[in-house]
Amino acid sequence: ETGVTQSPTHLIKTRGQQVTLRCSSQSGHNTVSWYQQALGQGPQFIFQYYREEENGRGNFPPRFSGLQFPNYSSELNVNALELDDSALYLCASSLVDRLSRFSGANVLTFGAGSRLTVL
Amino acid sequence: AQSVTQLGSHVSVSEGALVLLRCNYSSSVPPYLFWYVQYPNQGLQLLLKYTSAATLVKGINGFEAEFKKSETSFHLTKPSAHMSDAAEYFCAVSSTYGNNRLAFGKGNQVVVIP
């Protein structure tokens, strides 16, 4: 089975620009979560998508938005980039059902991440 | 809200010695607890998880962790360090209900000294 793949692996943007990061979930998984990992920090939850709808959001401003597609792949969009947005962005997928989608026991499979540098 | 504390960002251990990484959690509801490992240029890989079954949890690569509710701890151990254990380790907590997100600690960078 294929794992979680993310693209691009590295990118450089300037302040004020917009960026789109992409994620293909592991085969058979239906839920995607996004995390931001700043240098020297643990990952911070951005949001999760279940069956194309947002299923929980962390403490991030509205300029962070996302999409999930019918094939369960996902995009993370960040508008009006700021210097502090420089980080590794991790995508994780999992398989949940309607009852367990709010369960914290679901195991996540992480991709290798997209490293964003904002100058 | 849940949170975890990992002290000591860098941990050095001699090859063959005990690996001990400490994790203390804060949660107002029964927690689920996880340890993940991150190798350079790779995603996070699950080492083990506690989901209210046995308090001593065995994971991959010889690691294990013990859930102690009275101490709000979930420390990770491995009896004998190997060079391949050099990586960053993250403790994470989530809720048993109503919360589907992981709250991670800041991580421990483990260096194995030959």
Tab-separated table of N, CA and C in Angstrom, chain A residues 35 37 40-43 45 48 55-58 88 90 101-102 104-105 107-108 110-112, chain B residues 32 34 36 38 41-44 46 49 51 90 94-95 97-102 104-106:
chain	number	residue	atom	x	y	z
A	35	TYR	N	-0.854	19.558	9.991
A	35	TYR	CA	-0.124	20.071	11.135
A	35	TYR	C	0.993	20.995	10.665
A	37	GLN	N	4.714	22.409	11.797
A	37	GLN	CA	5.834	22.168	12.715
A	37	GLN	C	6.899	23.234	12.501
A	40	GLY	N	12.238	23.446	15.789
A	40	GLY	CA	12.445	23.225	17.211
A	40	GLY	C	11.182	23.032	18.025
A	41	GLN	N	10.051	22.905	17.356
A	41	GLN	CA	8.770	22.745	18.048
A	41	GLN	C	8.097	21.449	17.630
A	42	GLY	N	7.111	21.033	18.414
A	42	GLY	CA	6.283	19.907	18.013
A	42	GLY	C	5.227	20.358	17.027
A	43	PRO	N	4.649	19.423	16.286
A	43	PRO	CA	3.589	19.783	15.339
A	43	PRO	C	2.386	20.394	16.039
A	45	PHE	N	-1.732	21.318	15.447
A	45	PHE	CA	-2.900	20.947	14.646
A	45	PHE	C	-3.473	22.171	13.946
A	48	GLN	N	-8.690	19.315	10.255
A	48	GLN	CA	-8.893	17.961	9.760
A	48	GLN	C	-10.075	17.964	8.798
A	55	ASN	N	-13.563	18.993	9.898
A	55	ASN	CA	-13.983	18.192	11.058
A	55	ASN	C	-13.149	18.569	12.277
A	56	GLY	N	-12.957	19.846	12.496
A	56	GLY	CA	-12.155	20.309	13.620
A	56	GLY	C	-11.073	21.237	13.132
A	57	ARG	N	-10.802	22.281	13.907
A	57	ARG	CA	-9.827	23.288	13.518
A	57	ARG	C	-9.051	23.732	14.745
A	58	GLY	N	-7.768	23.945	14.568
A	58	GLY	CA	-6.926	24.442	15.640
A	58	GLY	C	-6.910	25.956	15.665
A	88	LEU	N	7.610	23.379	8.628
A	88	LEU	CA	7.338	22.109	7.938
A	88	LEU	C	5.847	21.826	8.093
A	90	LEU	N	2.914	19.211	7.764
A	90	LEU	CA	2.726	17.770	7.739
A	90	LEU	C	1.267	17.427	7.461
A	101	ARG	N	-15.146	9.421	14.151
A	101	ARG	CA	-14.404	10.538	13.563
A	101	ARG	C	-13.984	11.558	14.614
A	102	PHE	N	-14.623	11.552	15.774
A	102	PHE	CA	-14.206	12.455	16.839
A	102	PHE	C	-13.366	11.739	17.888
A	104	GLY	N	-10.167	10.336	19.664
A	104	GLY	CA	-8.739	10.620	19.695
A	104	GLY	C	-7.880	9.395	19.529
A	105	ALA	N	-8.490	8.202	19.421
A	105	ALA	CA	-7.707	6.973	19.314
A	105	ALA	C	-7.276	6.667	17.892
A	107	VAL	N	-5.348	6.329	14.685
A	107	VAL	CA	-3.913	6.409	14.417
A	107	VAL	C	-3.677	7.134	13.103
A	108	LEU	N	-2.785	8.089	13.123
A	108	LEU	CA	-2.471	8.879	11.935
A	108	LEU	C	-1.230	8.335	11.240
A	110	PHE	N	1.620	9.728	8.783
A	110	PHE	CA	2.134	11.032	8.368
A	110	PHE	C	2.930	10.929	7.077
A	111	GLY	N	2.857	12.010	6.287
A	111	GLY	CA	3.756	12.188	5.162
A	111	GLY	C	5.059	12.816	5.628
A	112	ALA	N	6.004	12.968	4.681
A	112	ALA	CA	7.326	13.523	5.017
A	112	ALA	C	7.305	15.038	5.136
B	32	TYR	N	-5.842	9.648	25.507
B	32	TYR	CA	-5.086	8.698	24.712
B	32	TYR	C	-3.682	9.296	24.590
B	34	PHE	N	0.412	8.927	22.940
B	34	PHE	CA	1.168	8.383	21.821
B	34	PHE	C	2.632	8.808	21.931
B	36	TYR	N	5.664	9.232	19.007
B	36	TYR	CA	6.037	9.185	17.601
B	36	TYR	C	7.540	9.428	17.483
B	38	GLN	N	10.592	10.712	14.633
B	38	GLN	CA	10.796	11.390	13.348
B	38	GLN	C	12.266	11.302	12.971
B	41	ASN	N	14.207	14.101	7.427
B	41	ASN	CA	13.535	14.125	6.126
B	41	ASN	C	12.453	13.063	5.973
B	42	GLN	N	11.909	12.625	7.091
B	42	GLN	CA	10.808	11.662	7.038
B	42	GLN	C	9.648	12.161	7.892
B	43	GLY	N	8.487	11.580	7.662
B	43	GLY	CA	7.330	11.919	8.475
B	43	GLY	C	7.389	11.247	9.833
B	44	LEU	N	6.423	11.561	10.671
B	44	LEU	CA	6.359	10.956	11.995
B	44	LEU	C	5.857	9.512	11.877
B	46	LEU	N	4.552	6.159	14.163
B	46	LEU	CA	4.028	5.770	15.465
B	46	LEU	C	4.907	4.691	16.095
B	49	LYS	N	1.073	3.403	21.417
B	49	LYS	CA	-0.030	4.227	21.886
B	49	LYS	C	-0.712	3.586	23.085
B	51	THR	N	-4.390	3.412	24.932
B	51	THR	CA	-5.801	3.728	24.713
B	51	THR	C	-6.660	3.073	25.790
B	90	PHE	N	8.573	12.428	19.828
B	90	PHE	CA	7.493	13.304	20.261
B	90	PHE	C	6.452	12.514	21.052
B	94	SER	N	-4.319	12.969	23.069
B	94	SER	CA	-5.618	13.332	22.502
B	94	SER	C	-6.690	12.888	23.477
B	95	SER	N	-7.925	13.240	23.164
B	95	SER	CA	-9.016	12.965	24.086
B	95	SER	C	-9.746	11.692	23.700
B	97	TYR	N	-12.939	11.474	23.691
B	97	TYR	CA	-14.145	11.829	22.940
B	97	TYR	C	-14.172	13.322	22.695
B	98	GLY	N	-14.869	13.683	21.631
B	98	GLY	CA	-15.108	15.089	21.340
B	98	GLY	C	-13.889	15.851	20.873
B	99	ASN	N	-12.793	15.164	20.623
B	99	ASN	CA	-11.587	15.878	20.232
B	99	ASN	C	-10.740	14.939	19.399
B	100	ASN	N	-10.530	15.299	18.159
B	100	ASN	CA	-9.852	14.388	17.253
B	100	ASN	C	-8.447	14.839	16.910
B	101	ARG	N	-7.910	15.782	17.689
B	101	ARG	CA	-6.612	16.325	17.355
B	101	ARG	C	-5.559	15.862	18.348
B	102	LEU	N	-4.309	15.792	17.861
B	102	LEU	CA	-3.179	15.462	18.715
B	102	LEU	C	-2.509	16.746	19.178
B	104	PHE	N	1.030	17.818	20.613
B	104	PHE	CA	2.385	17.288	20.720
B	104	PHE	C	3.221	18.079	21.712
B	105	GLY	N	4.200	17.388	22.300
B	105	GLY	CA	5.238	18.078	23.045
B	105	GLY	C	6.267	18.652	22.093
B	106	LYS	N	7.294	19.304	22.660
B	106	LYS	CA	8.296	19.962	21.823
B	106	LYS	C	9.323	18.982	21.258
